[in-house]
Coordinates of C-alpha atoms and ligand atoms in Angstrom, one line a residue:
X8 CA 14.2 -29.1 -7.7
X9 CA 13.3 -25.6 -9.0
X10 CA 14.9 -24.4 -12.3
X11 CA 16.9 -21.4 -12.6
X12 CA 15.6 -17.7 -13.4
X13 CA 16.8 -14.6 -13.7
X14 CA 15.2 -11.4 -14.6
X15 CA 16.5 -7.5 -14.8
X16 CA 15.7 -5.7 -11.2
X17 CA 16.3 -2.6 -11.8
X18 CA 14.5 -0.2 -13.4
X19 CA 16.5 2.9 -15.4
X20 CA 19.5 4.6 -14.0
X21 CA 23.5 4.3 -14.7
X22 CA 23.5 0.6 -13.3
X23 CA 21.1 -2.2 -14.2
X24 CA 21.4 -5.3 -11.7
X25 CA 20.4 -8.5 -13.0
X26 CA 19.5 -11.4 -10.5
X27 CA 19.8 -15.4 -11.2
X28 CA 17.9 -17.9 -8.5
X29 CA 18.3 -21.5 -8.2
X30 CA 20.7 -24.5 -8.5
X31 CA 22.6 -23.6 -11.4
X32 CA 22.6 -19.8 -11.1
X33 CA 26.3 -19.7 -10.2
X34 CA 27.6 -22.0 -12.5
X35 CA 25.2 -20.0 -15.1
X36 CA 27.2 -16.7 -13.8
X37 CA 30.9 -18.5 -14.2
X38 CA 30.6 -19.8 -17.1
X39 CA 29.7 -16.2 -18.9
X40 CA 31.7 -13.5 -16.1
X41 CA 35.4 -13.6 -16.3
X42 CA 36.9 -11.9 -13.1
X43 CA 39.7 -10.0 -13.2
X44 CA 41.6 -11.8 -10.5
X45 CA 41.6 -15.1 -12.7
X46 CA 39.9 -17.3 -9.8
X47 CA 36.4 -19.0 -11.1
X48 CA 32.8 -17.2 -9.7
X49 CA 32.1 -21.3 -8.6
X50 CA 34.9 -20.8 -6.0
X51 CA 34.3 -17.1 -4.7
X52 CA 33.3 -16.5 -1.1
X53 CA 29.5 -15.6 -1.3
X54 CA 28.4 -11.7 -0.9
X55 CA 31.7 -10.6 -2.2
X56 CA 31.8 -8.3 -5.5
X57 CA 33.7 -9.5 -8.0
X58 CA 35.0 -7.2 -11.1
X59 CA 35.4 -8.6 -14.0
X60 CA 34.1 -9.1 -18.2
X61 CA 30.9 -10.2 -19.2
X62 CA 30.7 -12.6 -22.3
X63 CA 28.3 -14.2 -24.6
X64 CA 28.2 -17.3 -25.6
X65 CA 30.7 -17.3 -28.4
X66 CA 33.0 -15.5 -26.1
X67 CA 31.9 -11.5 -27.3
X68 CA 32.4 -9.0 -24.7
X69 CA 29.6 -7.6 -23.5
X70 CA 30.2 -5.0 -20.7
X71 CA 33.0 -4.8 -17.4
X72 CA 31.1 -5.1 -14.4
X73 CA 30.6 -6.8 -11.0
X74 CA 29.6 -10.5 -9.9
X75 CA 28.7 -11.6 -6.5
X76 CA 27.3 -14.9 -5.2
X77 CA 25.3 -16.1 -2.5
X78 CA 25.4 -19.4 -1.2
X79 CA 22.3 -21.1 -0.3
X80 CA 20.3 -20.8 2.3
X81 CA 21.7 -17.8 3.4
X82 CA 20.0 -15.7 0.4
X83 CA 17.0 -13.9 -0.4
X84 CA 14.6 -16.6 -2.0
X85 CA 17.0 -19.6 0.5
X86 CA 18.6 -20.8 -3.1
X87 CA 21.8 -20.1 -4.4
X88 CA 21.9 -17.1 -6.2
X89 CA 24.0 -14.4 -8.3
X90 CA 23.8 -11.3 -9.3
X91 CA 25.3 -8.7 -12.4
X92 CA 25.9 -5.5 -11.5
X93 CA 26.5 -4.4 -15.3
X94 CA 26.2 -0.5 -17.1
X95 CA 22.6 0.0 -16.9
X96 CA 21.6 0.3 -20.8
X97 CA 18.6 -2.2 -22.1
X98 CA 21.0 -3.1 -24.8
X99 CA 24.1 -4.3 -22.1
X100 CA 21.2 -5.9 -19.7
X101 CA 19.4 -7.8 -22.5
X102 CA 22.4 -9.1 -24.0
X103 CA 24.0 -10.4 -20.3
X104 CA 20.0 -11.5 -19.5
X105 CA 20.7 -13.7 -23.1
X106 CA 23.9 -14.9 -22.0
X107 CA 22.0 -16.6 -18.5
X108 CA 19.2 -17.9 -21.4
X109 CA 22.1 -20.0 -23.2
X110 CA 23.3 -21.4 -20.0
X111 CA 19.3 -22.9 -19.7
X112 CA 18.8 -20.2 -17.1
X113 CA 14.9 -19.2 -17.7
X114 CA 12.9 -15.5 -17.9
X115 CA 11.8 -15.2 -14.1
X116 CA 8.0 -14.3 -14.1
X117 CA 6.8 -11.7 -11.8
X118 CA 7.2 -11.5 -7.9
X119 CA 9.0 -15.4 -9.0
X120 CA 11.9 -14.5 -6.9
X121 CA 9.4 -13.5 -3.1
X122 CA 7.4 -16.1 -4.4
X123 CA 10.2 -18.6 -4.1
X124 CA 11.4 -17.2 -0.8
X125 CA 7.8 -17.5 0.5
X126 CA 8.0 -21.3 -0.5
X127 CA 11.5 -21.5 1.0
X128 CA 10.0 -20.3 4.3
X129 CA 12.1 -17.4 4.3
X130 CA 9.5 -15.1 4.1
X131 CA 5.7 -15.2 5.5
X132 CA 2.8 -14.4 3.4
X133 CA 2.2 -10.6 5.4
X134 CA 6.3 -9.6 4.9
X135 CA 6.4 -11.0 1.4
X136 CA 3.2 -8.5 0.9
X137 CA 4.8 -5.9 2.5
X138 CA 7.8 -6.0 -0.5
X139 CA 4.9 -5.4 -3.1
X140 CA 3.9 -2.4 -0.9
X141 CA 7.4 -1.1 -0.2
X142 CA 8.4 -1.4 -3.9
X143 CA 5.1 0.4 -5.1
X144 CA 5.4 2.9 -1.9
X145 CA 4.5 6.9 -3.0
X146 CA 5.2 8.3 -0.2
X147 CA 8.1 8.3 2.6
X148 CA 5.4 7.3 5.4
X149 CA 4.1 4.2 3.3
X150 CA 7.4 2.8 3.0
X151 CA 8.0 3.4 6.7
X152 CA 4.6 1.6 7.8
X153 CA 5.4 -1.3 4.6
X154 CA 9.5 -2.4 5.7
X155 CA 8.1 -2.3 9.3
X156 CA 5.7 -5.0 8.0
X157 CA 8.4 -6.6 5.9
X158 CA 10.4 -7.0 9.2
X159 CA 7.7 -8.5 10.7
X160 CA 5.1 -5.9 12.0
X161 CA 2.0 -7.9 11.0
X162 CA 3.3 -11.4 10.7
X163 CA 4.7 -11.2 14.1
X164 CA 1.8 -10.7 16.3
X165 CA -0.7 -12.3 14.2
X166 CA 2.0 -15.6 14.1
X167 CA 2.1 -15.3 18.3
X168 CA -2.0 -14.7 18.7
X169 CA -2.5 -18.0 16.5
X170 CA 0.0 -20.1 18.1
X171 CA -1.9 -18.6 21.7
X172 CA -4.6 -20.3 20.4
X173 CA -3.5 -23.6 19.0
X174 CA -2.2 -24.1 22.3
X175 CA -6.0 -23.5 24.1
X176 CA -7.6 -25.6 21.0
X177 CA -4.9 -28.5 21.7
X178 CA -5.8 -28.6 25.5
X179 CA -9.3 -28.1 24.7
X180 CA -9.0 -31.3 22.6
X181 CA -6.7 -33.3 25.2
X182 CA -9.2 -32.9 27.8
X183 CA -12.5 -34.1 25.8
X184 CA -10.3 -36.8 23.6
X185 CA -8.4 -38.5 26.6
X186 CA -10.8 -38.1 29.8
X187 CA -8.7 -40.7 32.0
X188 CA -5.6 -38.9 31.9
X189 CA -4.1 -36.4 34.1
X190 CA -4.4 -33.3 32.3
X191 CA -5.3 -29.9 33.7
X192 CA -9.2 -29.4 34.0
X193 CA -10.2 -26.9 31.3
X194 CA -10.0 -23.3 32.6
X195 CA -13.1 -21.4 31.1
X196 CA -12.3 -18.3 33.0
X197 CA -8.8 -18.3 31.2
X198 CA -9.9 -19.4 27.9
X199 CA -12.6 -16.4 27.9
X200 CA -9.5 -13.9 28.7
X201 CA -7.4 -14.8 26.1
X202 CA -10.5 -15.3 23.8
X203 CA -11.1 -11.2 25.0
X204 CA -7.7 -10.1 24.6
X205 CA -7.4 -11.3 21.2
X206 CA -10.6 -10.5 20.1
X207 CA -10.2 -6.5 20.9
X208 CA -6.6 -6.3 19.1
X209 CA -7.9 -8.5 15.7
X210 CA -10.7 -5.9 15.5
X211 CA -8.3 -3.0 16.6
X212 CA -5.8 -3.9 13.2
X213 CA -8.7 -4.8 11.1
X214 CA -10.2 -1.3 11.6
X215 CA -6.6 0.3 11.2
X216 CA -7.3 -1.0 7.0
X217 CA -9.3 2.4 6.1
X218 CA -6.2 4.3 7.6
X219 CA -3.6 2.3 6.0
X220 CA -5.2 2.2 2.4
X221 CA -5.2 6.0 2.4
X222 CA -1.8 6.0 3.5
X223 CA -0.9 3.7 0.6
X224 CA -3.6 4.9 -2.0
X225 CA -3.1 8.2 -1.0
X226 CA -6.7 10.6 -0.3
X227 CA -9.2 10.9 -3.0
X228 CA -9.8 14.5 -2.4
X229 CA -12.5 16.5 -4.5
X230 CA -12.3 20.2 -4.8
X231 CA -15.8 21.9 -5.5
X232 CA -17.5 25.1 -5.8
X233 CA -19.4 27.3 -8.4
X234 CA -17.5 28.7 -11.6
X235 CA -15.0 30.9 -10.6
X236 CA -14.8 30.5 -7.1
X237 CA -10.7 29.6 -7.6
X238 CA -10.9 25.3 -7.5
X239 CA -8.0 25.9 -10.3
X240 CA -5.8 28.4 -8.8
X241 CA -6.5 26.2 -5.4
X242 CA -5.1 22.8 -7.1
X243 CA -2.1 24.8 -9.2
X244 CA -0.8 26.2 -5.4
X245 CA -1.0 23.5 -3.8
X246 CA 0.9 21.3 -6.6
X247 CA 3.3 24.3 -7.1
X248 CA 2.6 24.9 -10.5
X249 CA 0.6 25.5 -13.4
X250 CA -1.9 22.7 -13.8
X251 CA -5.6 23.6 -14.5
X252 CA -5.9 26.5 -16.9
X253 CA -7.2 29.5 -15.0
X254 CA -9.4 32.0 -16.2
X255 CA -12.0 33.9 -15.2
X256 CA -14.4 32.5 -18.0
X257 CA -16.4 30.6 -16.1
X258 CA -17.3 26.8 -16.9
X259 CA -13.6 26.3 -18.2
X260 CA -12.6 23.1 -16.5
X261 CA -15.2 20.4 -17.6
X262 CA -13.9 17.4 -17.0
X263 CA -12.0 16.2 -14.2
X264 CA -8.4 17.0 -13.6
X265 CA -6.6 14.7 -11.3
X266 CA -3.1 15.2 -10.0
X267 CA -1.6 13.7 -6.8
X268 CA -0.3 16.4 -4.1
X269 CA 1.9 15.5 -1.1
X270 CA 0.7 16.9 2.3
X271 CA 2.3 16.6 5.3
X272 CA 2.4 12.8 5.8
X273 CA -0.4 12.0 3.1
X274 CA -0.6 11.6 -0.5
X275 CA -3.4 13.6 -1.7
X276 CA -5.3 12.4 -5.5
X277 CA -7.0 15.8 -6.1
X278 CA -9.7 16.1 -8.0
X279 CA -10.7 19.7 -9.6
X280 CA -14.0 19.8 -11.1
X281 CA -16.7 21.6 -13.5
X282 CA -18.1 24.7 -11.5
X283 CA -21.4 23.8 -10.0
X284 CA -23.6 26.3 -11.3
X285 CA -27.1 25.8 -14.2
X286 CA -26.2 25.3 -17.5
X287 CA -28.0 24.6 -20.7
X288 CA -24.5 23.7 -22.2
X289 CA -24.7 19.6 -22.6
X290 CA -21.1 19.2 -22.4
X291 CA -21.0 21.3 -18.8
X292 CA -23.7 20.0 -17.7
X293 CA -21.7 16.3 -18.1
X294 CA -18.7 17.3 -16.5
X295 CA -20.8 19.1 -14.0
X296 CA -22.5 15.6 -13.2
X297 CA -18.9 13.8 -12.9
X298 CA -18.1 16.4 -10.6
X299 CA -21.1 15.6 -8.5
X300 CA -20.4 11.8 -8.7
X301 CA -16.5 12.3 -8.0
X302 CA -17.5 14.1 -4.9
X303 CA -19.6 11.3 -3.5
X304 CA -16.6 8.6 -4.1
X305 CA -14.2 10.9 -2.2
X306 CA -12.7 10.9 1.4
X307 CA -12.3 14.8 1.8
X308 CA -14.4 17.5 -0.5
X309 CA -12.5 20.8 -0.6
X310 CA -15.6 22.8 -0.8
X311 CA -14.5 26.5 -2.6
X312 CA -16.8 30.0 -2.0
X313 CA -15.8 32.8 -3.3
X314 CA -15.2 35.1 -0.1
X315 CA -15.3 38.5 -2.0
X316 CA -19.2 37.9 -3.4
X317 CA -22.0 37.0 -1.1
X318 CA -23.4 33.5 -1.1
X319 CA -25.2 32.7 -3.6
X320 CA -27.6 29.8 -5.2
X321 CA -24.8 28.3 -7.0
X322 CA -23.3 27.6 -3.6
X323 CA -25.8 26.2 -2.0
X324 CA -25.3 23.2 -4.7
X325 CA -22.1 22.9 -3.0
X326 CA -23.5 23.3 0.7
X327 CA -25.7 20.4 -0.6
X328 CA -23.1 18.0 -1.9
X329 CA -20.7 18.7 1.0
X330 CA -23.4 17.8 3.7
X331 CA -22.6 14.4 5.2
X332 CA -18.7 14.2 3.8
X333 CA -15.4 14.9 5.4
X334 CA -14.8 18.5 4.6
X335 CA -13.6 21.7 4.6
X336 CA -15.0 25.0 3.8
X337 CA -12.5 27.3 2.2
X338 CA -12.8 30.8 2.0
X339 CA -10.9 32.0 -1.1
X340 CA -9.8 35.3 -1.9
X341 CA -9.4 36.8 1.5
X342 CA -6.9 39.4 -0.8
X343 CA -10.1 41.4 -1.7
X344 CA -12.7 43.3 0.2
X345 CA -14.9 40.0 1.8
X346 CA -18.7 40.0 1.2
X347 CA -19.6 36.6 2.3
X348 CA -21.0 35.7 5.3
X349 CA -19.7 32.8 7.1
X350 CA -22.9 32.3 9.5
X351 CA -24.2 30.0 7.1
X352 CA -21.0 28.2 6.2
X353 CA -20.6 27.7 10.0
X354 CA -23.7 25.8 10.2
X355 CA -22.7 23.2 7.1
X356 CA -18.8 22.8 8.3
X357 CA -17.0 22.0 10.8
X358 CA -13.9 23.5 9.6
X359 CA -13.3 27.0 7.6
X360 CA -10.1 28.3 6.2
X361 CA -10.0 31.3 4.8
X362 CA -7.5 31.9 2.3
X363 CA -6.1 33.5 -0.9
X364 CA -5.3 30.5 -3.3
X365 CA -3.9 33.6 -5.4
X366 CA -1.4 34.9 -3.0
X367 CA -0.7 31.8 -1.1
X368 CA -2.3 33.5 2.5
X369 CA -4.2 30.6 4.9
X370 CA -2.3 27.8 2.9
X371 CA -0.6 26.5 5.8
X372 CA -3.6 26.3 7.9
X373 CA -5.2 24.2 5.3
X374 CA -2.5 22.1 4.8
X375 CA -2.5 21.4 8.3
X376 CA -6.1 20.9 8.9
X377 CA -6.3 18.2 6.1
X378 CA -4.4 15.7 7.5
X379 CA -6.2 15.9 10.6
X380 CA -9.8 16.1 8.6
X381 CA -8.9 12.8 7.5
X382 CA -7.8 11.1 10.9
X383 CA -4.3 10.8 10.0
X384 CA -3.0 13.8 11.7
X385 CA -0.5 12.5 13.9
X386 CA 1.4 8.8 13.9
X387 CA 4.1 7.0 13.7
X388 CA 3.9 4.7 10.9
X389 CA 5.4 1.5 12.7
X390 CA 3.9 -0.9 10.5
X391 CA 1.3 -1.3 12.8
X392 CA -1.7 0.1 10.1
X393 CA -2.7 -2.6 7.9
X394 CA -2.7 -1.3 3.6
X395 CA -3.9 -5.0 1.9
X396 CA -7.4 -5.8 1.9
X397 CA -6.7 -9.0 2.0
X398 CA -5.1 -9.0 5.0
X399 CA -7.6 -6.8 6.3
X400 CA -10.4 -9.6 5.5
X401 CA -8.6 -12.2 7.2
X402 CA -8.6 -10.3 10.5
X403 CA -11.8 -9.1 10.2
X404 CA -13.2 -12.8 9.8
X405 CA -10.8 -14.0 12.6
X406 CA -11.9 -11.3 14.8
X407 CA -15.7 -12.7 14.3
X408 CA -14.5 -16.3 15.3
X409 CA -12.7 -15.8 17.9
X410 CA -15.5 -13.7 19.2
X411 CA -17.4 -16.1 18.8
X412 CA -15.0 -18.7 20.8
X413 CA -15.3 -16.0 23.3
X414 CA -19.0 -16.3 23.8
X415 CA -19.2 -19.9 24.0
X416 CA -16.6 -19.9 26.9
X417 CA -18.3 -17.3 28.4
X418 CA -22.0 -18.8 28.2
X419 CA -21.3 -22.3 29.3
X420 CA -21.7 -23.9 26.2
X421 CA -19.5 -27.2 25.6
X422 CA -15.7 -27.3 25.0
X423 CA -16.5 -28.5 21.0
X424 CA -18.3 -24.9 20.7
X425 CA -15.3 -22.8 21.8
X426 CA -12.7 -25.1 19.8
X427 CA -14.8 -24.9 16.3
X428 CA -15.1 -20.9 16.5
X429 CA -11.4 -20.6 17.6
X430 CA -10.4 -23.1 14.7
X431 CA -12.0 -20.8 12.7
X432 CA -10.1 -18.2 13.8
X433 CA -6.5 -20.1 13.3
X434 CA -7.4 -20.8 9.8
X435 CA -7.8 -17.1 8.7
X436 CA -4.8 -16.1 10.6
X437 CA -2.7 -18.8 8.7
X438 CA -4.3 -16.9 5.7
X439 CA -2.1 -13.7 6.3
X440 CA 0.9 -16.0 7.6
X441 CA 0.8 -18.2 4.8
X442 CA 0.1 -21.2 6.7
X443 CA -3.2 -21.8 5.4
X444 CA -3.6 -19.9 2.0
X445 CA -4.3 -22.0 -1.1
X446 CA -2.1 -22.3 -4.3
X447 CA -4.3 -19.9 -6.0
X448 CA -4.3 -17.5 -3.9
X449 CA -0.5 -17.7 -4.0
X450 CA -0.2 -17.2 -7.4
X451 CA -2.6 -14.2 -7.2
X452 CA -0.7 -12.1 -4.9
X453 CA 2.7 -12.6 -6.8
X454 CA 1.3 -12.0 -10.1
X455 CA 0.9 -8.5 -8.7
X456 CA 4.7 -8.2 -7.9
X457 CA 7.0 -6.8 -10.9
X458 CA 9.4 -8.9 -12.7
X459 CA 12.6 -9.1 -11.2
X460 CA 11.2 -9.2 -7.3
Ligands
GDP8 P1 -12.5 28.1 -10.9 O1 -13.4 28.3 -12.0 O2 -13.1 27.9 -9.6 O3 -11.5 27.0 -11.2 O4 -11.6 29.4 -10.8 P2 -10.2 29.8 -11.2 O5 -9.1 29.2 -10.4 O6 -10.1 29.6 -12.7 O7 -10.2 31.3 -10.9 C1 -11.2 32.2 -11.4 C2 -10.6 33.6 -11.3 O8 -10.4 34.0 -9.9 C3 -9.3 33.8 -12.0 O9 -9.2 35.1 -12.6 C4 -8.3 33.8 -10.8 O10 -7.1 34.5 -11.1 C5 -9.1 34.4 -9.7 N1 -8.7 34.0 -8.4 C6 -8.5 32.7 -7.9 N2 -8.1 32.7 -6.6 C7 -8.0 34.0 -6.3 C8 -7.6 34.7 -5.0 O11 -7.2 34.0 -4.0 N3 -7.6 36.0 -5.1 C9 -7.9 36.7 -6.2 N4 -7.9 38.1 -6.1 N5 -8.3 36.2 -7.3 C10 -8.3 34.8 -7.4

């Protein structure tokens, strides 16, 4: 039998909801919540608010709020459970969380309360994931793609390919382990074509991680160019506001200012950086060579020239740095008379946006063209991009096994081959369902959770 917990689950705002789990979280919540109709919380019908006082133990009031219950299994972690809906002050939630301590009701530690409906079987491993991701979710999209996933989006399909292949590895075994019974002759031909078909869509959601982490992460985006060029006025329009300090000093930003910018669909973590240029100035020259490292850890590099001077050598650090990366070539400036020539930017990039980071001019088109840069540009986020790394290891090793399975079906080799591969392959899919993950593992991926999920 599991002990009760409770914990405070919200964070901030005018109400503060505290949740108890486990056999004695109702009585817990009776024996401190008066309601107002005079019947006793053990014998209200569950999912029902209640209104009523909130006491401590010697009978003090501590706040007038609402009490519900839910009767197990029909609840969140499959125990019975309760909940406060109090005034949402630290002082009124610590005091009601106290009154659940003196009823023996214990602090719940983090992600306790998933944790418990993943051991409950409520939950599997992938949807229980996907609450960490929807809770931590920065951006409208990654909460789309994450409560697709916590309704089943990964689970689902990964659940009905490894049951696809339990049923080949059971008939694989039935035939080799019982030779004298009737059972169907092993089908190679079939074996290979479900072997194939699964094969192409583990890899397909395995290779979907680099676009789901950036739709979770959000882009590390770099914005470069020599002194001057307008990286600062660039980052303050397209957060909106005044950010970097602009000046026309050059060498004024030297270290790296980072702020997070929402384009489109995407999450942007821009970057603005020391100019590039030569300097005998230590203390440039060091935020100069952060810049330079930033660049080569980023997914996009906003590469800035100066559009009203020609190019010059300064630039051509940029050209250098941007050679090989996802990037775009802005143009800034387009407001004064233009002396650069884009021949030579057209050789380096394959996209140019000329703009005026001053006025605002060509910011759409850059906006646009970023999300697209990045191969995110169009999608409905459906759940179906995978955002945890772990998951994304699991399919990528399950992928290799059952590809594996596949070639020894198709090359003749022995029933034992294909089944040890695709056994293989049913083990790290029970990773992401949960079926096969150990203990510690467990406990790893819950630690992450908050307190009070
Ligand atoms: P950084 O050194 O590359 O960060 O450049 P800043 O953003 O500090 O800008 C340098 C100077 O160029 C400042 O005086 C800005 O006001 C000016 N500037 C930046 N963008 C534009 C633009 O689009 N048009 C014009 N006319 N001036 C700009």
């Amino acid at each position: 039998m599991n002990d009760t917990i409770a914990a405070i689950s919200s964070a901030g705002g005018p109400i503060g909801l505290i949740r108890a789990s486990g056999e004695q979280a109702i009585q817990a919540v009776d024996t401190i919540f008066r309601a107002k109709n005079g019947k006793r919380m053990l014998d209200a019908p569950g999912q029902k608010l209640v209104y009523g006082t909130l006491h401590d133990k010697n009978g003090k009031m501590i706040d007038c709020c609402y009490a519900v219950v839910f009767h197990a299994p029909h609840t969140y972690t499959g125990e019975s459970m309760a909940e406060l809906q109090c005034h949402g002050s630290t002082a009124v939630l610590q005091q009601a969380l106290d009154a659940l301590f003196a009823q023996g009701v214990r602090q719940a530690e983090a992600g306790e309360f998933t944790r418990r409906a993943f051991l409950n079987g409520k939950l599997g491993l992938s949807e229980a994931e996907a609450v960490h991701d929807l809770i931590t979710a920065r951006t409208a999209e990654a909460a789309q793609n994450a409560v697709a996933q916590m309704m089943g989006a990964v689970g689902s399909p990964v659940q009905q390919m490894r049951e696809e292949l339990i049923g080949m590895v059971a008939h694989f075994h039935a035939v080799v382990d019982f030779p004298d019974e009737d059972i169907d002759p092993i089908l190679f031909d079939d074996a290979a074509a479900l072997l194939h078909r699964t094969t192409s869509r583990l890899y397909a959601m395995a290779e979907s991680y680099e676009r789901g982490r950036i739709l979770r992460e959000g882009v590390p985006c770099v914005i470069l160019g020599r002194p001057n060029a307008g990286k600062s006025t660039l980052l303050n329009t397209l957060l909106g506001r005044e950010r970097a300090i602009v000046t026309d000093i050059p060498g004024t930003t030297r270290d790296l200012i980072e702020e997070n910018v929402k384009v489109g669909q995407l999450l942007l973590r821009v970057t603005d950086t020391a100019g590039l240029r030569d300097t005998t100035d230590p203390i440039e020259q060091a935020g100069i060579d952060r810049a330079m490292a930033e660049a080569s850890a980023s997914a996009l590099i906003l590469a800035v020239f100066d559009g009203s001077q020609p190019i010059g050598d300064e630039d051509m650090l940029v050209l250098a740095r941007a050679a090989g990366h996802r990037a775009i070539a802005v143009v800034n400036k387009v407001d004064l008379p233009q002396q650069l020539d884009e021949k030579l930017l057209k050789k380096h990039f394959l996209h140019i946006v000329p703009l005026s980071a001053k006025t605002g001019t060509g910011m759409d088109k850059l906006l646009s063209l970023i999300p697209r840069t990045i191969g995110l540009g169009d999608g409905a986020f459906d759940g179906a991009l995978i955002t945890n790394a772990r998951q994304a290891a699991a399919l990528a090793r399950a992928a290799e096994r059952c590809e594996a399975a596949l070639y020894a079906a198709q090359s003749g080799m022995t029933p034992d081959a294909v089944v040890m591969d695709a056994e293989g392959a049913i083990a790290a899919l029970g990773e992401i369902t949960g079926e096969t993950v150990t203990e510690a593992v467990v406990s790893r991926i819950f630690s992450d959770f908050c307190v009070g999920k």
